[in-house]
Amino acid sequence: MQKKDISEAVIKRLPKYYRYLTDMENAGIQKISSKELSEKMSLNASQIRQDFNCFGGFGQQGYGYNVKSLRMQMANILGLIKPYNAVLVGAGNIGQAIINYTGFKKDGFNIVAAFDKNEKIIGTNVNGVPVYDISQIDDYIKQNKVDIAIIATPKERAQQIADIVTEAGVKSIWNFATVDLKLNEDVVVENVHLSDSLNVLLYKTSNDYKPL
Amino acid sequence: MQKKDISEAVIKRLPKYYRYLTDMENAGIQKISSKELSEKMSLNASQIRQDFNCFGGFGQQGYGYNVKSLRMQMANILGLIKPYNAVLVGAGNIGQAIINYTGFKKDGFNIVAAFDKNEKIIGTNVNGVPVYDISQIDDYIKQNKVDIAIIATPKERAQQIADIVTEAGVKSIWNFATVDLKLNEDVVVENVHLSDSLNVLLYKTSNDYKPL
């Protein structure tokens, strides 16, 4: 399977394919054509075929795709087959919501520890996840398998935390702090910038926005 | 000021400009050139000038931008000057985190009521926001000024909620449910799809991703 040189735009569509295929499999649908898939997903059928061709293509032209097999291959491409250990930094509102969001465990994504500087919550646990003192995070990462750090601290602290966890060896950051982290090239990051998202919505709300 | 035909890509950058300008104003910076701004934001200087030209341009070539005035104009473009009333549907983990996320109040964004079907939380309040029975939402929207509905329900319920709130007159949805809502053309939506974001991160983590 060829995975090189996949554009960011294609990558962003992969979870959407996976999501629709999961829903279809759960609904008992066994086969789907790229045309039917394109109608369901409001995407162009030729774009779907092009996207799939980035990964060598799936199924035969004119026969449609086997939903179950395509979903499995998509899960494989997305890297959902293997388990991931994540640590959470910042066990406040957003951090606790992330821990409690049950949707995550399904994909082999485990939050193994949380870290905070608030003495009131250090030593407690949130939905089974122990909360440790932030000063211990460097040791923790060096002594345990940690694939991902979730940063849910105030934005003023986020860069410092990113520096600590990446120096300790973490190569992957899910960043909820509203700040653009400066990271080495070998570190990957996905941002969830809630206030940016809200501001885009307010722009569209106030400007009588119509999609181009 | 010309606001028509602004592409989605430009719109997505506006909150980022606003964020950097706010940080700069707070740091006491009064003037900045597009070159300096481009270095701070890791954007191309000519792209910044092009983006600003979509709105008629700000400041004079060669003189740099006045940070305070540019931030004000950006706030105006984003529609942050006026107040917004929002209702939240689904006062679970994510919903409560949204209410508690103090960052939102600053921009005149007020969550005035929450709705849920869970009898244990109906009649309570979350950080001062009253939680009502979901069956009352249609009446509430018709009797109060509601600009935005935040949907933080399980995905199975999200489309139904979207139908109810838009029929009651809401034209703007901030959707946290992992589902693509089918909406009339006059309704704007911004999605925060946490599990899609995580899946993109897992893809990059597992595939030794390098930006193109």
Coordinates of C-alpha atoms in Angstrom, one line a residue:
Chain A
M1 CA 0.0 0.0 0.0
Q2 CA 1.4 3.4 -1.0
K3 CA 1.2 5.9 1.8
K4 CA 3.7 8.6 0.7
D5 CA 2.9 12.1 -0.5
I6 CA -0.7 12.1 0.6
S7 CA -2.0 15.6 0.8
E8 CA -3.5 17.1 4.0
A9 CA -6.8 17.5 2.2
V10 CA -7.0 13.7 1.5
I11 CA -5.9 12.9 5.0
K12 CA -8.7 15.1 6.4
R13 CA -11.3 13.1 4.4
L14 CA -10.1 9.7 5.6
P15 CA -11.9 9.8 9.1
K16 CA -15.0 10.8 7.2
Y17 CA -14.9 7.8 5.0
Y18 CA -14.2 5.6 8.0
R19 CA -17.2 7.1 9.8
Y20 CA -19.6 6.6 6.9
L21 CA -18.4 3.1 6.3
T22 CA -18.8 2.3 10.0
D23 CA -22.4 3.6 9.9
M24 CA -23.2 1.6 6.8
E25 CA -21.7 -1.6 8.2
N26 CA -23.8 -1.1 11.3
A27 CA -26.9 -0.6 9.1
G28 CA -26.2 -3.9 7.4
I29 CA -25.2 -2.5 4.0
Q30 CA -22.8 -4.8 2.3
K31 CA -22.0 -3.2 -1.0
I32 CA -21.8 0.4 -2.2
S33 CA -20.8 2.1 -5.4
S34 CA -18.7 5.3 -5.5
K35 CA -21.7 7.1 -6.8
E36 CA -23.9 6.0 -3.8
L37 CA -21.1 6.8 -1.4
S38 CA -20.7 10.3 -3.0
E39 CA -24.4 11.0 -2.6
K40 CA -24.3 10.0 1.1
M41 CA -21.2 12.0 1.8
S42 CA -21.9 15.1 -0.5
L43 CA -18.5 14.5 -2.2
N44 CA -17.7 14.1 -5.9
A45 CA -17.6 10.5 -7.0
S46 CA -14.4 11.0 -9.0
Q47 CA -12.8 12.6 -5.9
I48 CA -13.7 9.5 -3.9
R49 CA -12.1 7.3 -6.5
Q50 CA -9.0 9.5 -6.7
D51 CA -8.7 9.5 -2.9
F52 CA -8.9 5.7 -2.8
N53 CA -6.3 5.5 -5.6
C54 CA -3.8 7.3 -3.3
F55 CA -3.8 4.0 -1.4
G56 CA -3.7 1.7 -4.4
G57 CA -7.5 1.7 -4.9
F58 CA -10.0 -0.7 -3.4
G59 CA -12.5 -3.0 -5.3
Q60 CA -13.1 -3.3 -8.9
Q61 CA -14.5 -0.6 -11.2
G62 CA -18.2 -1.1 -11.8
Y63 CA -18.7 -3.7 -9.0
G64 CA -18.9 -1.3 -6.1
Y65 CA -17.0 -1.6 -2.8
N66 CA -17.4 -4.2 -0.2
V67 CA -18.3 -2.1 2.8
K68 CA -16.9 -4.3 5.5
S69 CA -13.6 -4.9 3.7
L70 CA -13.3 -1.2 2.8
R71 CA -13.9 -0.1 6.4
M72 CA -11.2 -2.6 7.5
Q73 CA -8.7 -1.2 5.0
M74 CA -9.6 2.4 6.0
A75 CA -9.1 1.5 9.7
N76 CA -5.7 0.0 8.7
I77 CA -4.7 3.1 6.8
L78 CA -5.7 5.4 9.6
G79 CA -3.6 3.3 12.0
L80 CA -6.6 2.4 14.1
I81 CA -5.6 -1.3 14.3
K82 CA -2.9 -0.8 16.9
P83 CA -3.4 0.5 20.4
Y84 CA -2.1 3.9 21.5
N85 CA -1.3 5.2 25.0
A86 CA -1.9 8.8 25.7
V87 CA -1.2 11.1 28.6
L88 CA -3.4 14.2 29.3
V89 CA -1.8 17.4 30.5
G90 CA -4.4 19.7 32.1
A91 CA -7.2 17.9 33.9
G92 CA -9.6 20.9 33.9
N93 CA -12.9 21.2 32.1
I94 CA -11.8 20.3 28.6
G95 CA -9.3 17.7 29.9
Q96 CA -11.9 15.9 32.0
A97 CA -14.4 16.0 29.1
I98 CA -11.9 14.3 26.9
I99 CA -11.3 11.6 29.5
N100 CA -15.0 11.0 29.9
Y101 CA -15.8 11.0 26.2
T102 CA -16.4 7.3 25.8
G103 CA -16.2 7.4 22.1
F104 CA -12.4 7.3 22.2
K105 CA -11.8 3.9 23.8
K106 CA -13.3 2.0 20.8
D107 CA -10.3 2.7 18.6
G108 CA -7.7 1.4 20.9
F109 CA -6.9 4.8 22.2
N110 CA -6.2 4.7 26.0
I111 CA -5.5 7.7 28.2
V112 CA -3.2 6.1 30.8
A113 CA -2.4 9.1 33.0
A114 CA -3.3 12.7 33.5
F115 CA -1.1 15.5 34.9
D116 CA -2.0 18.8 36.5
K117 CA -0.5 21.4 38.8
N118 CA -3.6 21.8 40.9
E119 CA -3.0 20.2 44.2
K120 CA -6.7 19.6 44.7
I121 CA -6.9 17.1 41.9
I122 CA -3.4 15.6 42.1
G123 CA -3.8 12.1 43.6
T124 CA -7.4 11.7 42.5
N125 CA -8.6 9.9 39.4
V126 CA -11.0 10.9 36.7
N127 CA -13.1 8.1 35.3
G128 CA -10.3 5.7 36.3
V129 CA -7.4 7.8 35.0
P130 CA -4.9 8.8 37.8
V131 CA -4.0 12.4 38.0
Y132 CA -0.3 13.0 38.9
D133 CA 1.7 16.1 39.6
I134 CA 2.9 17.8 36.4
S135 CA 6.5 17.7 37.8
Q136 CA 6.4 13.9 37.3
I137 CA 5.6 13.9 33.6
D138 CA 9.1 13.7 32.3
D139 CA 9.9 10.6 34.4
Y140 CA 6.5 9.0 33.5
I141 CA 7.1 9.3 29.8
K142 CA 10.6 7.9 30.1
Q143 CA 9.4 4.9 32.1
N144 CA 6.2 4.1 30.2
K145 CA 5.1 3.6 26.6
V146 CA 3.5 7.0 25.8
D147 CA 2.6 7.6 22.1
I148 CA 0.6 10.8 22.4
A149 CA 0.3 13.8 24.7
I150 CA -3.0 15.6 24.9
I151 CA -2.4 19.3 25.9
A152 CA -5.5 20.9 27.5
T153 CA -3.7 23.5 29.6
P154 CA -4.3 27.3 29.5
K155 CA -2.6 28.6 26.4
E156 CA 0.2 30.3 28.4
R157 CA 1.5 26.9 29.5
A158 CA 1.1 24.9 26.3
Q159 CA 4.4 25.6 24.6
Q160 CA 6.4 24.7 27.8
I161 CA 4.5 21.5 28.2
A162 CA 5.0 20.6 24.5
D163 CA 8.8 21.2 25.0
I164 CA 8.8 18.9 28.0
V165 CA 6.9 16.0 26.5
T166 CA 8.7 16.1 23.2
E167 CA 12.1 16.2 24.9
A168 CA 11.0 13.2 26.9
G169 CA 10.3 11.4 23.6
V170 CA 6.7 11.9 22.6
K171 CA 6.3 12.5 18.9
S172 CA 2.6 13.2 18.7
I173 CA 0.5 15.9 20.2
W174 CA -3.3 16.5 20.3
N175 CA -3.4 20.2 21.2
F176 CA -6.5 21.8 22.7
A177 CA -4.8 25.0 23.8
T178 CA -5.5 28.0 21.5
V179 CA -2.0 28.5 20.5
D180 CA 0.2 27.3 17.5
L181 CA 2.9 25.2 19.0
K182 CA 6.5 25.4 17.7
L183 CA 7.6 21.8 17.3
N184 CA 10.5 19.9 15.7
E185 CA 9.8 18.5 12.3
D186 CA 9.5 14.9 13.5
V187 CA 6.6 15.8 15.9
V188 CA 3.1 15.6 14.5
V189 CA 0.3 17.8 15.9
E190 CA -3.5 18.1 15.5
N191 CA -5.1 21.2 16.9
V192 CA -8.6 21.6 18.3
H193 CA -8.9 25.3 18.6
L194 CA -12.4 25.8 20.0
S195 CA -12.3 29.6 20.1
D196 CA -11.1 29.8 16.5
S197 CA -13.9 27.5 15.5
L198 CA -16.4 29.7 17.3
N199 CA -15.0 32.8 15.7
V200 CA -15.4 31.3 12.2
L201 CA -19.0 30.5 13.2
L202 CA -19.6 34.1 14.4
Y203 CA -18.1 35.4 11.1
K204 CA -20.6 33.3 9.1
T205 CA -23.4 34.2 11.4
S206 CA -22.9 37.9 11.3
N207 CA -22.0 38.2 7.6
D208 CA -24.9 36.3 6.1
Y209 CA -22.4 33.8 4.8
K210 CA -23.2 31.7 1.8
P211 CA -20.7 28.9 0.7
L212 CA -18.9 29.8 -2.5
Chain B
M1 CA -15.8 47.1 3.5
Q2 CA -16.2 44.3 1.0
K3 CA -17.2 41.0 2.5
K4 CA -18.6 39.1 -0.4
D5 CA -17.0 36.0 -2.0
I6 CA -14.5 35.4 0.7
S7 CA -13.2 31.8 0.4
E8 CA -13.4 29.3 3.2
A9 CA -9.6 29.2 3.4
V10 CA -9.4 33.0 4.1
I11 CA -12.2 32.8 6.7
K12 CA -10.4 30.0 8.5
R13 CA -7.3 32.3 8.8
L14 CA -9.2 35.3 10.3
P15 CA -9.5 33.9 13.9
K16 CA -5.8 33.2 13.7
Y17 CA -5.0 36.9 12.7
Y18 CA -7.3 38.0 15.5
R19 CA -5.5 35.8 18.0
Y20 CA -2.0 36.9 17.1
L21 CA -3.1 40.6 17.1
T22 CA -4.7 40.2 20.5
D23 CA -1.5 38.6 21.9
M24 CA 0.6 41.4 20.3
E25 CA -1.6 44.1 21.7
N26 CA -1.4 42.5 25.2
A27 CA 2.4 42.4 24.8
G28 CA 2.4 46.2 24.1
I29 CA 3.4 45.9 20.4
Q30 CA 2.0 48.9 18.5
K31 CA 3.2 48.4 15.0
I32 CA 4.0 45.4 12.8
S33 CA 4.9 44.9 9.2
S34 CA 3.4 42.1 7.1
K35 CA 6.9 40.5 7.0
E36 CA 7.1 40.4 10.9
L37 CA 3.5 39.2 11.1
S38 CA 4.3 36.5 8.5
E39 CA 7.3 35.3 10.5
K40 CA 5.3 35.1 13.8
M41 CA 2.4 33.3 12.1
S42 CA 4.4 31.0 9.7
L43 CA 2.4 32.4 6.8
N44 CA 3.6 33.9 3.6
A45 CA 3.7 37.8 3.7
S46 CA 2.1 38.1 0.3
Q47 CA -0.8 35.8 1.5
I48 CA -1.3 38.0 4.5
R49 CA -1.5 41.1 2.2
Q50 CA -3.9 39.3 -0.1
D51 CA -6.1 38.2 2.8
F52 CA -6.3 41.7 4.1
N53 CA -7.1 43.0 0.6
C54 CA -10.2 40.9 0.6
F55 CA -11.5 43.3 3.1
G56 CA -10.2 46.5 1.4
G57 CA -6.7 46.3 2.9
F58 CA -5.6 47.9 6.2
G59 CA -2.8 50.4 6.6
Q60 CA -0.3 51.8 4.1
Q61 CA 2.3 49.8 2.2
G62 CA 5.7 50.2 3.7
Y63 CA 4.4 51.7 7.0
G64 CA 3.3 48.5 8.7
Y65 CA 0.0 47.9 10.5
N66 CA -1.2 49.6 13.7
V67 CA -1.8 46.5 15.9
K68 CA -4.6 48.0 17.9
S69 CA -6.5 49.3 15.0
L70 CA -6.0 46.2 12.9
R71 CA -7.2 44.0 15.8
M72 CA -10.4 46.2 16.1
Q73 CA -11.1 45.9 12.4
M74 CA -10.5 42.2 12.5
A75 CA -12.9 41.9 15.5
N76 CA -15.4 43.9 13.5
I77 CA -15.0 41.7 10.4
L78 CA -15.4 38.5 12.5
G79 CA -18.6 39.9 14.0
L80 CA -17.2 39.9 17.5
I81 CA -18.5 43.4 18.3
K82 CA -22.1 42.4 18.8
P83 CA -23.4 40.0 21.5
Y84 CA -24.7 36.5 20.7
N85 CA -27.1 34.3 22.6
A86 CA -26.6 30.6 22.4
V87 CA -28.4 27.6 23.7
L88 CA -26.7 24.3 24.4
V89 CA -28.3 21.0 23.6
G90 CA -26.9 18.1 25.5
A91 CA -25.5 19.0 28.9
G92 CA -23.2 16.0 29.2
N93 CA -19.4 15.9 29.4
I94 CA -18.6 18.0 26.3
G95 CA -21.6 20.3 26.8
Q96 CA -20.6 21.1 30.4
A97 CA -17.0 21.7 29.4
I98 CA -18.2 24.2 26.8
I99 CA -20.3 26.0 29.4
N100 CA -17.4 26.1 31.8
Y101 CA -14.8 27.2 29.3
T102 CA -14.4 30.7 30.4
G103 CA -12.6 31.8 27.2
F104 CA -16.0 32.2 25.5
K105 CA -17.6 35.0 27.5
K106 CA -15.0 37.6 26.4
D107 CA -16.3 37.9 22.9
G108 CA -19.9 38.7 23.8
F109 CA -20.9 35.0 23.4
N110 CA -23.4 34.0 26.1
I111 CA -24.9 30.6 26.7
V112 CA -28.3 31.5 28.0
A113 CA -29.9 28.1 28.5
A114 CA -29.1 24.4 28.2
F115 CA -31.4 21.5 27.3
D116 CA -31.2 17.8 28.0
K117 CA -33.4 14.8 28.3
N118 CA -31.7 13.5 31.4
E119 CA -34.1 14.1 34.4
K120 CA -31.3 14.1 36.8
I121 CA -29.9 17.3 35.5
I122 CA -33.1 19.1 34.3
G123 CA -33.8 21.8 36.8
T124 CA -30.2 22.2 37.9
N125 CA -27.8 24.7 36.5
V126 CA -24.2 24.4 35.2
N127 CA -22.0 27.4 36.0
G128 CA -25.1 29.6 36.2
V129 CA -26.7 28.3 33.0
P130 CA -30.2 26.7 33.7
V131 CA -30.8 23.2 32.3
Y132 CA -34.3 22.7 30.9
D133 CA -36.2 19.7 29.5
I134 CA -35.4 19.3 25.8
S135 CA -39.2 19.2 25.1
Q136 CA -39.2 23.0 25.9
I137 CA -36.6 24.1 23.4
D138 CA -39.0 25.0 20.6
D139 CA -41.0 27.3 22.8
Y140 CA -37.8 28.8 24.3
I141 CA -36.3 29.7 21.0
K142 CA -39.6 31.2 19.8
Q143 CA -39.9 33.4 23.0
N144 CA -36.2 34.5 23.3
K145 CA -33.5 35.9 21.2
V146 CA -31.4 32.8 20.3
D147 CA -28.7 33.3 17.6
I148 CA -26.8 30.0 17.9
A149 CA -27.5 26.4 18.9
I150 CA -24.7 24.3 20.2
I151 CA -25.3 20.6 19.6
A152 CA -23.4 18.4 22.0
T153 CA -25.7 15.4 21.9
P154 CA -24.9 11.8 21.0
K155 CA -24.6 11.6 17.2
E156 CA -27.9 9.6 16.8
R157 CA -29.9 12.6 18.2
A158 CA -28.1 15.4 16.4
Q159 CA -30.0 15.6 13.1
Q160 CA -33.3 15.6 14.9
I161 CA -32.2 18.4 17.2
A162 CA -30.9 20.4 14.3
D163 CA -34.3 20.1 12.6
I164 CA -36.1 21.3 15.7
V165 CA -33.9 24.3 16.3
T166 CA -33.7 25.4 12.7
E167 CA -37.5 25.1 12.3
A168 CA -37.9 27.3 15.4
G169 CA -35.7 29.9 13.7
V170 CA -32.1 29.4 14.6
K171 CA -29.8 30.0 11.6
S172 CA -26.4 29.1 13.1
I173 CA -25.2 25.8 14.6
W174 CA -22.0 24.9 16.4
N175 CA -22.0 21.1 16.1
F176 CA -19.9 18.8 18.3
A177 CA -21.8 15.6 17.4
T178 CA -19.7 13.4 15.0
V179 CA -22.2 13.5 12.2
D180 CA -22.6 15.8 9.1
L181 CA -25.9 17.6 9.5
K182 CA -28.2 18.1 6.6
L183 CA -29.3 21.7 6.8
N184 CA -31.1 24.3 4.7
E185 CA -28.9 26.6 2.7
D186 CA -29.6 29.6 4.9
V187 CA -28.2 27.8 8.0
V188 CA -24.5 28.1 8.8
V189 CA -22.6 25.4 10.7
E190 CA -19.2 24.9 12.2
N191 CA -18.2 21.4 13.2
V192 CA -15.9 20.3 15.9
H193 CA -15.5 16.6 15.2
L194 CA -13.2 15.3 18.0
S195 CA -13.0 11.7 16.8
D196 CA -12.2 12.8 13.2
S197 CA -9.4 15.0 14.6
L198 CA -8.1 12.2 16.7
N199 CA -8.2 9.9 13.7
V200 CA -6.2 12.3 11.6
L201 CA -3.6 12.4 14.5
L202 CA -3.5 8.6 14.6
Y203 CA -3.0 8.5 10.9
K204 CA 0.0 10.9 11.1
T205 CA 1.3 9.1 14.2
S206 CA 1.2 5.7 12.7
N207 CA 2.4 6.6 9.2
D208 CA 5.5 8.6 10.1
Y209 CA 3.8 11.6 8.4
K210 CA 5.8 14.5 7.1
P211 CA 4.1 17.7 5.8
L212 CA 4.2 18.0 2.0

